[in-house]
PDB file of C-alpha atoms in Angstrom:
ATOM      1  CA  MET A   1      26.748  18.772  18.014  1.00 42.00           C
ATOM      2  CA  CYS A   2      24.171  16.205  16.868  1.00 47.00           C
ATOM      3  CA  ILE A   3      25.006  13.717  14.107  1.00 47.00           C
ATOM      4  CA  ASN A   4      22.360  11.311  12.830  1.00 50.00           C
ATOM      5  CA  ARG A   5      23.416   7.657  13.350  1.00 43.00           C
ATOM      6  CA  GLU A   6      26.974   8.903  14.026  1.00 41.00           C
ATOM      7  CA  LYS A   7      27.979   8.729  10.361  1.00 44.00           C
ATOM      8  CA  GLN A   8      31.058  10.935  10.147  1.00 44.00           C
ATOM      9  CA  THR A   9      33.138  10.209   7.078  1.00 41.00           C
ATOM     10  CA  GLN A  10      36.813   9.770   7.814  1.00 41.00           C
ATOM     11  CA  ASN A  11      38.057  10.108   4.245  1.00 43.00           C
ATOM     12  CA  ILE A  12      36.674  13.358   2.812  1.00 41.00           C
ATOM     13  CA  ASP A  13      38.601  12.952  -0.442  1.00 45.00           C
ATOM     14  CA  LYS A  14      36.925   9.656  -1.349  1.00 57.00           C
ATOM     15  CA  LEU A  15      34.309  11.495  -3.425  1.00 65.00           C
ATOM     16  CA  LYS A  16      35.691  14.478  -5.267  1.00 74.00           C
ATOM     17  CA  ALA A  17      33.833  17.743  -4.675  1.00 68.00           C
ATOM     18  CA  SER A  18      32.086  19.101  -7.760  1.00 74.00           C
ATOM     19  CA  ASP A  19      32.660  22.767  -6.906  1.00 78.00           C
ATOM     20  CA  VAL A  20      34.145  25.131  -4.332  1.00 87.00           C
ATOM     21  CA  ASP A  21      30.874  25.422  -2.401  1.00 88.00           C
ATOM     22  CA  GLN A  22      30.604  21.662  -1.952  1.00 89.00           C
ATOM     23  CA  GLU A  23      34.227  21.494  -0.886  1.00 89.00           C
ATOM     24  CA  ARG A  24      33.589  24.251   1.672  1.00 91.00           C
ATOM     25  CA  TYR A  25      30.539  22.721   3.364  1.00 92.00           C
ATOM     26  CA  ARG A  26      32.115  19.267   3.344  1.00 92.00           C
ATOM     27  CA  ALA A  27      35.111  20.602   5.203  1.00 91.00           C
ATOM     28  CA  PHE A  28      32.933  22.602   7.587  1.00 92.00           C
ATOM     29  CA  PHE A  29      30.664  19.715   8.578  1.00 92.00           C
ATOM     30  CA  LYS A  30      33.333  17.006   8.083  1.00 91.00           C
ATOM     31  CA  ILE A  31      31.029  14.909   5.921  1.00 90.00           C
ATOM     32  CA  GLU A  32      30.966  13.342   2.463  1.00 88.00           C
ATOM     33  CA  ASP A  33      27.764  13.565   0.480  1.00 89.00           C
ATOM     34  CA  ARG A  34      26.446  12.204  -2.777  1.00 88.00           C
ATOM     35  CA  TYR A  35      23.409  14.482  -2.887  1.00 90.00           C
ATOM     36  CA  LEU A  36      22.845  17.713  -0.979  1.00 92.00           C
ATOM     37  CA  ILE A  37      19.359  18.508   0.320  1.00 93.00           C
ATOM     38  CA  GLN A  38      19.963  21.731   2.252  1.00 93.00           C
ATOM     39  CA  TYR A  39      22.494  23.402   4.512  1.00 93.00           C
ATOM     40  CA  ARG A  40      22.952  26.645   6.416  1.00 94.00           C
ATOM     41  CA  ILE A  41      26.126  28.019   7.954  1.00 93.00           C
ATOM     42  CA  ASP A  42      26.291  30.912  10.408  1.00 91.00           C
ATOM     43  CA  GLU A  43      29.715  32.351   9.680  1.00 88.00           C
ATOM     44  CA  THR A  44      29.604  34.507  12.821  1.00 88.00           C
ATOM     45  CA  LYS A  45      28.941  31.639  15.237  1.00 89.00           C
ATOM     46  CA  GLN A  46      30.677  29.074  13.050  1.00 91.00           C
ATOM     47  CA  GLU A  47      27.752  26.661  13.333  1.00 93.00           C
ATOM     48  CA  GLY A  48      24.918  25.391  11.192  1.00 94.00           C
ATOM     49  CA  PHE A  49      23.096  22.329   9.878  1.00 95.00           C
ATOM     50  CA  ILE A  50      23.123  20.153   6.785  1.00 95.00           C
ATOM     51  CA  VAL A  51      20.812  17.450   5.427  1.00 95.00           C
ATOM     52  CA  PHE A  52      22.235  15.196   2.708  1.00 94.00           C
ATOM     53  CA  LEU A  53      22.349  11.731   1.167  1.00 93.00           C
ATOM     54  CA  ASP A  54      25.537   9.874   2.047  1.00 89.00           C
ATOM     55  CA  GLU A  55      27.686   7.463   0.014  1.00 85.00           C
ATOM     56  CA  GLU A  56      25.039   4.731   0.291  1.00 83.00           C
ATOM     57  CA  TYR A  57      22.219   7.160  -0.541  1.00 85.00           C
ATOM     58  CA  ASP A  58      20.933   7.065   3.035  1.00 90.00           C
ATOM     59  CA  ILE A  59      19.626  10.272   4.599  1.00 93.00           C
ATOM     60  CA  ASP A  60      22.044  11.906   7.051  1.00 93.00           C
ATOM     61  CA  TRP A  61      22.130  15.179   8.882  1.00 94.00           C
ATOM     62  CA  VAL A  62      24.491  17.207  11.027  1.00 94.00           C
ATOM     63  CA  ASP A  63      23.395  19.996  13.389  1.00 94.00           C
ATOM     64  CA  THR A  64      26.157  21.919  15.193  1.00 94.00           C
ATOM     65  CA  ARG A  65      23.896  24.695  16.510  1.00 92.00           C
ATOM     66  CA  THR A  66      23.909  24.877  20.308  1.00 88.00           C
ATOM     67  CA  ASP A  67      21.180  27.379  21.163  1.00 88.00           C
ATOM     68  CA  TYR A  68      18.829  27.295  18.170  1.00 92.00           C
ATOM     69  CA  PHE A  69      16.236  24.981  19.774  1.00 93.00           C
ATOM     70  CA  SER A  70      14.704  25.521  23.192  1.00 92.00           C
ATOM     71  CA  ASP A  71      14.443  22.522  25.508  1.00 92.00           C
ATOM     72  CA  GLU A  72      10.821  21.988  24.497  1.00 94.00           C
ATOM     73  CA  GLU A  73      11.609  22.399  20.787  1.00 94.00           C
ATOM     74  CA  GLU A  74      14.481  19.930  21.123  1.00 93.00           C
ATOM     75  CA  LYS A  75      12.045  17.308  22.422  1.00 95.00           C
ATOM     76  CA  VAL A  76       9.681  17.959  19.512  1.00 95.00           C
ATOM     77  CA  LYS A  77      12.622  17.829  17.104  1.00 95.00           C
ATOM     78  CA  GLN A  78      13.716  14.412  18.387  1.00 94.00           C
ATOM     79  CA  GLN A  79      10.149  13.090  18.167  1.00 95.00           C
ATOM     80  CA  TRP A  80       9.865  14.082  14.513  1.00 96.00           C
ATOM     81  CA  ILE A  81      13.348  12.748  13.747  1.00 95.00           C
ATOM     82  CA  ALA A  82      12.292   9.399  15.229  1.00 95.00           C
ATOM     83  CA  LYS A  83       9.152   9.340  13.043  1.00 95.00           C
ATOM     84  CA  LEU A  84      11.174  10.218   9.944  1.00 95.00           C
ATOM     85  CA  ASP A  85      13.727   7.525  10.781  1.00 93.00           C
ATOM     86  CA  ALA A  86      10.888   4.981  10.977  1.00 92.00           C
ATOM     87  CA  VAL A  87       9.787   5.922   7.451  1.00 91.00           C
ATOM     88  CA  HIS A  88      13.404   5.899   6.311  1.00 90.00           C
ATOM     89  CA  MET A  89      13.630   2.239   7.337  1.00 86.00           C
ATOM     90  CA  GLU A  90      10.532   1.300   5.332  1.00 82.00           C
ATOM     91  CA  PRO A  91      11.519  -1.710   3.144  1.00 78.00           C
ATOM     92  CA  CYS A  92      12.031  -0.723  -0.489  1.00 74.00           C
ATOM     93  CA  SER A  93      14.616  -3.189  -1.776  1.00 70.00           C
ATOM     94  CA  ASN A  94      12.476  -4.359  -4.724  1.00 73.00           C
ATOM     95  CA  ILE A  95      11.821  -0.960  -6.270  1.00 78.00           C
ATOM     96  CA  SER A  96      14.169   0.574  -8.829  1.00 81.00           C
ATOM     97  CA  GLU A  97      17.227   2.625  -7.869  1.00 85.00           C
ATOM     98  CA  GLU A  98      15.595   5.685  -9.418  1.00 88.00           C
ATOM     99  CA  ASP A  99      12.398   5.324  -7.350  1.00 87.00           C
ATOM    100  CA  ARG A 100      14.431   4.594  -4.215  1.00 87.00           C
ATOM    101  CA  LEU A 101      16.395   7.797  -4.745  1.00 89.00           C
ATOM    102  CA  ILE A 102      13.197   9.787  -5.285  1.00 90.00           C
ATOM    103  CA  PHE A 103      11.814   8.319  -2.037  1.00 91.00           C
ATOM    104  CA  LYS A 104      14.949   9.339  -0.116  1.00 92.00           C
ATOM    105  CA  LYS A 105      14.917  12.858  -1.581  1.00 92.00           C
ATOM    106  CA  LYS A 106      11.255  13.315  -0.698  1.00 93.00           C
ATOM    107  CA  LEU A 107      11.795  12.110   2.860  1.00 94.00           C
ATOM    108  CA  ALA A 108      14.903  14.252   3.314  1.00 95.00           C
ATOM    109  CA  ILE A 109      12.703  17.330   2.933  1.00 95.00           C
ATOM    110  CA  GLY A 110      11.067  16.291   6.227  1.00 95.00           C
ATOM    111  CA  TYR A 111      14.446  16.406   7.994  1.00 95.00           C
ATOM    112  CA  GLU A 112      15.069  19.840   6.501  1.00 95.00           C
ATOM    113  CA  LEU A 113      11.703  21.071   7.829  1.00 96.00           C
ATOM    114  CA  VAL A 114      12.606  19.809  11.297  1.00 95.00           C
ATOM    115  CA  MET A 115      15.909  21.689  11.180  1.00 95.00           C
ATOM    116  CA  VAL A 116      14.125  24.983  10.501  1.00 94.00           C
ATOM    117  CA  LYS A 117      11.367  24.351  13.095  1.00 94.00           C
ATOM    118  CA  CYS A 118       8.579  23.866  10.527  1.00 94.00           C
ATOM    119  CA  PHE A 119       7.195  20.988  12.571  1.00 94.00           C
ATOM    120  CA  GLY A 120       3.632  21.420  11.333  1.00 93.00           C
ATOM    121  CA  ASP A 121       4.578  20.492   7.756  1.00 94.00           C
ATOM    122  CA  VAL A 122       6.516  17.309   8.542  1.00 95.00           C
ATOM    123  CA  GLN A 123       3.476  15.003   8.822  1.00 95.00           C
ATOM    124  CA  ALA A 124       2.425  15.789   5.252  1.00 95.00           C
ATOM    125  CA  VAL A 125       5.896  14.787   4.029  1.00 95.00           C
ATOM    126  CA  ILE A 126       5.732  11.533   6.002  1.00 94.00           C
ATOM    127  CA  GLU A 127       2.306  10.639   4.586  1.00 94.00           C
ATOM    128  CA  GLU A 128       3.389  11.440   1.020  1.00 93.00           C
ATOM    129  CA  CYS A 129       6.541   9.302   1.378  1.00 92.00           C
ATOM    130  CA  TYR A 130       4.528   6.402   2.812  1.00 89.00           C
ATOM    131  CA  ARG A 131       2.098   6.597  -0.116  1.00 89.00           C
ATOM    132  CA  PHE A 132       4.935   6.783  -2.618  1.00 89.00           C
ATOM    133  CA  VAL A 133       6.971   3.817  -1.375  1.00 86.00           C
ATOM    134  CA  LYS A 134       3.922   1.625  -0.726  1.00 85.00           C
ATOM    135  CA  SER A 135       2.494   2.262  -4.199  1.00 84.00           C
ATOM    136  CA  ARG A 136       5.875   1.525  -5.811  1.00 85.00           C
ATOM    137  CA  ASN A 137       6.226  -1.677  -3.783  1.00 81.00           C
ATOM    138  CA  ARG A 138       2.776  -2.829  -4.908  1.00 80.00           C
ATOM    139  CA  GLU A 139       3.546  -2.047  -8.549  1.00 80.00           C
ATOM    140  CA  VAL A 140       6.822  -3.971  -8.403  1.00 80.00           C
ATOM    141  CA  SER A 141       5.099  -6.880  -6.666  1.00 77.00           C
ATOM    142  CA  ARG A 142       2.479  -7.135  -9.415  1.00 78.00           C
ATOM    143  CA  SER A 143       5.076  -6.835 -12.175  1.00 78.00           C
ATOM    144  CA  LEU A 144       7.154  -9.620 -10.592  1.00 78.00           C
ATOM    145  CA  PHE A 145       4.133 -11.928 -10.563  1.00 77.00           C
ATOM    146  CA  LEU A 146       3.314 -11.166 -14.202  1.00 79.00           C
ATOM    147  CA  VAL A 147       6.892 -11.402 -15.458  1.00 81.00           C
ATOM    148  CA  ALA A 148       7.450 -14.704 -13.637  1.00 81.00           C
ATOM    149  CA  SER A 149       4.230 -16.297 -14.883  1.00 83.00           C
ATOM    150  CA  ALA A 150       4.164 -14.928 -18.468  1.00 85.00           C
ATOM    151  CA  PRO A 151       6.787 -17.376 -19.875  1.00 88.00           C
ATOM    152  CA  MET A 152       4.803 -20.356 -18.557  1.00 87.00           C
ATOM    153  CA  ALA A 153       1.630 -18.961 -20.129  1.00 87.00           C
ATOM    154  CA  ILE A 154       3.432 -18.539 -23.471  1.00 89.00           C
ATOM    155  CA  ILE A 155       4.698 -22.133 -23.280  1.00 87.00           C
ATOM    156  CA  ALA A 156       1.158 -23.351 -22.533  1.00 86.00           C
ATOM    157  CA  ILE A 157      -0.193 -21.504 -25.586  1.00 85.00           C
ATOM    158  CA  ALA A 158       2.598 -22.957 -27.731  1.00 87.00           C
ATOM    159  CA  VAL A 159       1.779 -26.512 -26.559  1.00 84.00           C
ATOM    160  CA  ILE A 160      -1.914 -26.024 -27.372  1.00 81.00           C
ATOM    161  CA  ILE A 161      -1.071 -24.722 -30.867  1.00 81.00           C
ATOM    162  CA  LEU A 162       1.348 -27.604 -31.483  1.00 80.00           C
ATOM    163  CA  ASP A 163      -1.263 -30.079 -30.289  1.00 71.00           C
ATOM    164  CA  ILE A 164      -3.861 -28.700 -32.689  1.00 68.00           C
ATOM    165  CA  ASP A 165      -1.757 -28.105 -35.824  1.00 63.00           C
ATOM    166  CA  VAL A 166       1.440 -30.195 -35.565  1.00 61.00           C
ATOM    167  CA  ILE A 167       1.555 -33.051 -33.066  1.00 58.00           C
ATOM    168  CA  LYS A 168      -2.214 -33.593 -33.072  1.00 58.00           C
ATOM    169  CA  TRP A 169      -2.390 -35.513 -29.814  1.00 56.00           C
ATOM    170  CA  HIS A 170      -5.932 -34.258 -29.325  1.00 60.00           C
ATOM    171  CA  GLU A 171      -5.582 -35.273 -25.678  1.00 70.00           C
ATOM    172  CA  ALA A 172      -8.046 -33.688 -23.278  1.00 73.00           C
ATOM    173  CA  TRP A 173      -5.488 -33.951 -20.472  1.00 77.00           C
ATOM    174  CA  VAL A 174      -2.858 -31.948 -22.337  1.00 82.00           C
ATOM    175  CA  THR A 175      -5.308 -29.270 -23.431  1.00 83.00           C
ATOM    176  CA  GLY A 176      -6.932 -29.024 -20.006  1.00 83.00           C
ATOM    177  CA  PHE A 177      -3.573 -28.852 -18.227  1.00 85.00           C
ATOM    178  CA  CYS A 178      -2.401 -26.008 -20.460  1.00 88.00           C
ATOM    179  CA  THR A 179      -5.649 -24.039 -20.261  1.00 88.00           C
ATOM    180  CA  GLY A 180      -5.521 -24.452 -16.468  1.00 88.00           C
ATOM    181  CA  ILE A 181      -2.179 -22.635 -16.540  1.00 88.00           C
ATOM    182  CA  LEU A 182      -3.669 -19.952 -18.786  1.00 89.00           C
ATOM    183  CA  GLY A 183      -6.652 -19.556 -16.470  1.00 88.00           C
ATOM    184  CA  ALA A 184      -4.351 -19.095 -13.483  1.00 86.00           C
ATOM    185  CA  PHE A 185      -2.296 -16.531 -15.438  1.00 87.00           C
ATOM    186  CA  VAL A 186      -5.390 -14.524 -16.368  1.00 86.00           C
ATOM    187  CA  SER A 187      -6.466 -14.680 -12.717  1.00 83.00           C
ATOM    188  CA  ILE A 188      -3.104 -13.236 -11.652  1.00 77.00           C
ATOM    189  CA  TRP A 189      -3.347 -10.509 -14.300  1.00 76.00           C
ATOM    190  CA  THR A 190      -6.901  -9.439 -13.438  1.00 76.00           C
ATOM    191  CA  ARG A 191      -6.848  -9.741  -9.649  1.00 68.00           C
ATOM    192  CA  TYR A 192      -3.418  -8.657  -8.562  1.00 61.00           C
ATOM    193  CA  GLY A 193      -4.004  -5.056  -9.506  1.00 54.00           C
ATOM    194  CA  LYS A 194      -6.906  -5.001  -7.054  1.00 56.00           C
ATOM    195  CA  LYS A 195      -5.505  -7.046  -4.202  1.00 52.00           C
ATOM    196  CA  SER A 196      -3.638  -5.401  -1.344  1.00 54.00           C
ATOM    197  CA  MET A 197       0.002  -6.309  -1.930  1.00 53.00           C
ATOM    198  CA  THR A 198       2.921  -5.066   0.138  1.00 50.00           C
ATOM    199  CA  GLY A 199       5.757  -5.993  -2.205  1.00 48.00           C
ATOM    200  CA  LEU A 200       7.978  -6.580   0.835  1.00 51.00           C
ATOM    201  CA  SER A 201       8.833 -10.195   0.044  1.00 55.00           C
ATOM    202  CA  SER A 202      12.005 -11.084  -1.814  1.00 63.00           C
ATOM    203  CA  ARG A 203      12.012 -11.367  -5.594  1.00 69.00           C
ATOM    204  CA  TRP A 204      12.509 -15.143  -5.390  1.00 76.00           C
ATOM    205  CA  LEU A 205       9.478 -15.512  -3.142  1.00 76.00           C
ATOM    206  CA  HIS A 206       7.365 -13.548  -5.614  1.00 73.00           C
ATOM    207  CA  ILE A 207       8.552 -15.780  -8.464  1.00 79.00           C
ATOM    208  CA  ALA A 208       7.985 -18.958  -6.446  1.00 81.00           C
ATOM    209  CA  GLU A 209       4.459 -17.899  -5.504  1.00 78.00           C
ATOM    210  CA  ALA A 210       3.595 -17.016  -9.111  1.00 79.00           C
ATOM    211  CA  LEU A 211       4.809 -20.397 -10.392  1.00 84.00           C
ATOM    212  CA  CYS A 212       2.996 -22.222  -7.585  1.00 85.00           C
ATOM    213  CA  ARG A 213      -0.248 -20.472  -8.522  1.00 84.00           C
ATOM    214  CA  LEU A 214       0.157 -21.622 -12.114  1.00 86.00           C
ATOM    215  CA  LEU A 215       0.845 -25.156 -10.884  1.00 87.00           C
ATOM    216  CA  VAL A 216      -2.227 -25.059  -8.668  1.00 85.00           C
ATOM    217  CA  GLY A 217      -4.261 -23.844 -11.662  1.00 86.00           C
ATOM    218  CA  ALA A 218      -3.023 -26.812 -13.692  1.00 86.00           C
ATOM    219  CA  ILE A 219      -3.832 -29.238 -10.849  1.00 86.00           C
ATOM    220  CA  PHE A 220      -7.330 -27.785 -10.505  1.00 84.00           C
ATOM    221  CA  ALA A 221      -7.786 -28.234 -14.256  1.00 84.00           C
ATOM    222  CA  LEU A 222      -6.860 -31.909 -14.055  1.00 83.00           C
ATOM    223  CA  VAL A 223      -9.208 -32.447 -11.109  1.00 82.00           C
ATOM    224  CA  ALA A 224     -12.046 -30.771 -13.032  1.00 81.00           C
ATOM    225  CA  ILE A 225     -11.360 -32.991 -16.074  1.00 80.00           C
ATOM    226  CA  PHE A 226     -11.431 -36.046 -13.801  1.00 79.00           C
ATOM    227  CA  ALA A 227     -14.828 -34.863 -12.604  1.00 78.00           C
ATOM    228  CA  VAL A 228     -16.062 -34.597 -16.192  1.00 77.00           C
ATOM    229  CA  LYS A 229     -14.672 -38.021 -17.080  1.00 75.00           C
ATOM    230  CA  CYS A 230     -16.379 -39.536 -14.029  1.00 73.00           C
ATOM    231  CA  GLY A 231     -19.685 -37.908 -14.875  1.00 69.00           C
ATOM    232  CA  LEU A 232     -19.718 -35.754 -11.744  1.00 68.00           C
ATOM    233  CA  LEU A 233     -19.618 -32.634 -13.900  1.00 67.00           C
ATOM    234  CA  LEU A 234     -21.288 -32.070 -17.289  1.00 67.00           C
ATOM    235  CA  SER A 235     -22.338 -35.707 -17.462  1.00 65.00           C
ATOM    236  CA  ASN A 236     -24.315 -35.250 -20.708  1.00 68.00           C
ATOM    237  CA  ILE A 237     -21.472 -33.767 -22.710  1.00 68.00           C
ATOM    238  CA  ASP A 238     -20.921 -34.973 -26.290  1.00 64.00           C
ATOM    239  CA  VAL A 239     -17.790 -37.173 -26.425  1.00 61.00           C
ATOM    240  CA  SER A 240     -16.768 -35.605 -29.736  1.00 65.00           C
ATOM    241  CA  LEU A 241     -16.542 -32.252 -27.980  1.00 68.00           C
ATOM    242  CA  MET A 242     -14.501 -33.597 -25.073  1.00 73.00           C
ATOM    243  CA  ILE A 243     -11.270 -31.823 -26.001  1.00 76.00           C
ATOM    244  CA  TYR A 244     -13.047 -28.452 -26.199  1.00 77.00           C
ATOM    245  CA  THR A 245     -14.926 -29.139 -22.997  1.00 80.00           C
ATOM    246  CA  SER A 246     -11.647 -30.003 -21.264  1.00 81.00           C
ATOM    247  CA  ALA A 247     -10.102 -26.777 -22.516  1.00 83.00           C
ATOM    248  CA  LEU A 248     -13.005 -24.704 -21.213  1.00 86.00           C
ATOM    249  CA  ILE A 249     -13.271 -26.540 -17.893  1.00 83.00           C
ATOM    250  CA  GLY A 250      -9.488 -26.368 -17.443  1.00 84.00           C
ATOM    251  CA  PHE A 251      -9.461 -22.613 -17.990  1.00 87.00           C
ATOM    252  CA  VAL A 252     -12.358 -22.014 -15.576  1.00 85.00           C
ATOM    253  CA  ALA A 253     -10.752 -24.265 -12.949  1.00 83.00           C
ATOM    254  CA  GLY A 254      -7.418 -22.441 -13.256  1.00 84.00           C
ATOM    255  CA  PHE A 255      -9.038 -19.019 -13.205  1.00 84.00           C
ATOM    256  CA  SER A 256     -11.435 -19.568 -10.309  1.00 78.00           C
ATOM    257  CA  GLU A 257      -9.799 -20.244  -6.967  1.00 66.00           C
ATOM    258  CA  ARG A 258     -13.054 -21.617  -5.580  1.00 61.00           C
ATOM    259  CA  PHE A 259     -14.317 -23.728  -8.497  1.00 61.00           C
ATOM    260  CA  VAL A 260     -12.542 -27.009  -7.701  1.00 61.00           C
ATOM    261  CA  PRO A 261     -12.580 -26.579  -3.886  1.00 61.00           C
ATOM    262  CA  SER A 262     -16.342 -26.017  -4.066  1.00 64.00           C
ATOM    263  CA  LEU A 263     -16.710 -29.100  -6.266  1.00 60.00           C
ATOM    264  CA  VAL A 264     -14.668 -31.204  -3.829  1.00 60.00           C
ATOM    265  CA  GLU A 265     -16.654 -29.871  -0.875  1.00 61.00           C
ATOM    266  CA  LYS A 266     -19.894 -30.755  -2.655  1.00 60.00           C
ATOM    267  CA  ILE A 267     -18.690 -34.321  -3.327  1.00 57.00           C
ATOM    268  CA  ALA A 268     -17.524 -34.697   0.273  1.00 56.00           C
ATOM    269  CA  LYS A 269     -20.879 -33.377   1.519  1.00 59.00           C
ATOM    270  CA  ASP A 270     -22.808 -35.824  -0.689  1.00 54.00           C
ATOM    271  CA  GLU A 271     -20.654 -38.715   0.545  1.00 51.00           C
ATOM    272  CA  SER A 272     -21.226 -37.662   4.142  1.00 54.00           C
ATOM    273  CA  GLU A 273     -24.985 -37.528   3.619  1.00 51.00           C
ATOM    274  CA  ASP A 274     -24.938 -41.010   2.002  1.00 50.00           C
ATOM    275  CA  ASP A 275     -23.018 -42.438   4.956  1.00 51.00           C
ATOM    276  CA  SER A 276     -25.474 -40.962   7.449  1.00 53.00           C
ATOM    277  CA  GLU A 277     -28.483 -42.564   5.791  1.00 52.00           C
TER     278      GLU A 277
END
């Protein structure tokens, strides 16, 4: 008898059987399942196999057949089981319970195919499950970034509106700082659907990275405004338009990851050339 990961349930009555058939196969295989994938019982030989999802919605299987696989087929069986187990351990903690259950059900079909010697079809199941869980992880990763950064973007918009219509600071620093945050948010929104993201990090790490990117966008905006104030950038700008210039420069600096670094590199290069003369 082969039992995957040696998960025999000691208390069969913990989950009540929904019907007579479930009660019968539970007693036969001495297991407790939450979701049945497939089973077969040979009443004559009193042996069979079952593939199911256990109490924790992990894939389990029991195979009590003694002469169904030849020695060579047994080796192939164990190889495919090992490959399926590797996919089964693919991180998916961030995706929803519903998607996680779909992933497990899809993958369990691969174990069923192994049990009936359909080895040639198992690879397609593995590839489909990999695609499914990876795409869901990427989607969750992007949504975490957007959800974490959206409140800060809303606050930045509110500050700009208050500055214009209520408080009337008309401070270039405030406007530039806020538009730097908005630029970083738009950058996250436009680029993170295209970037290769695994989604394997924890939720807190996703949130921390999103907030740090907004902070970096705001810092870049301030640096760019300093450059304008010092005449290193847009030196001929009309002073009366300074607040609008700061807003535009702040947004561009927050949006472009290379704008301020390139500006700093250019200044450093000019200073180096002056020192060498």
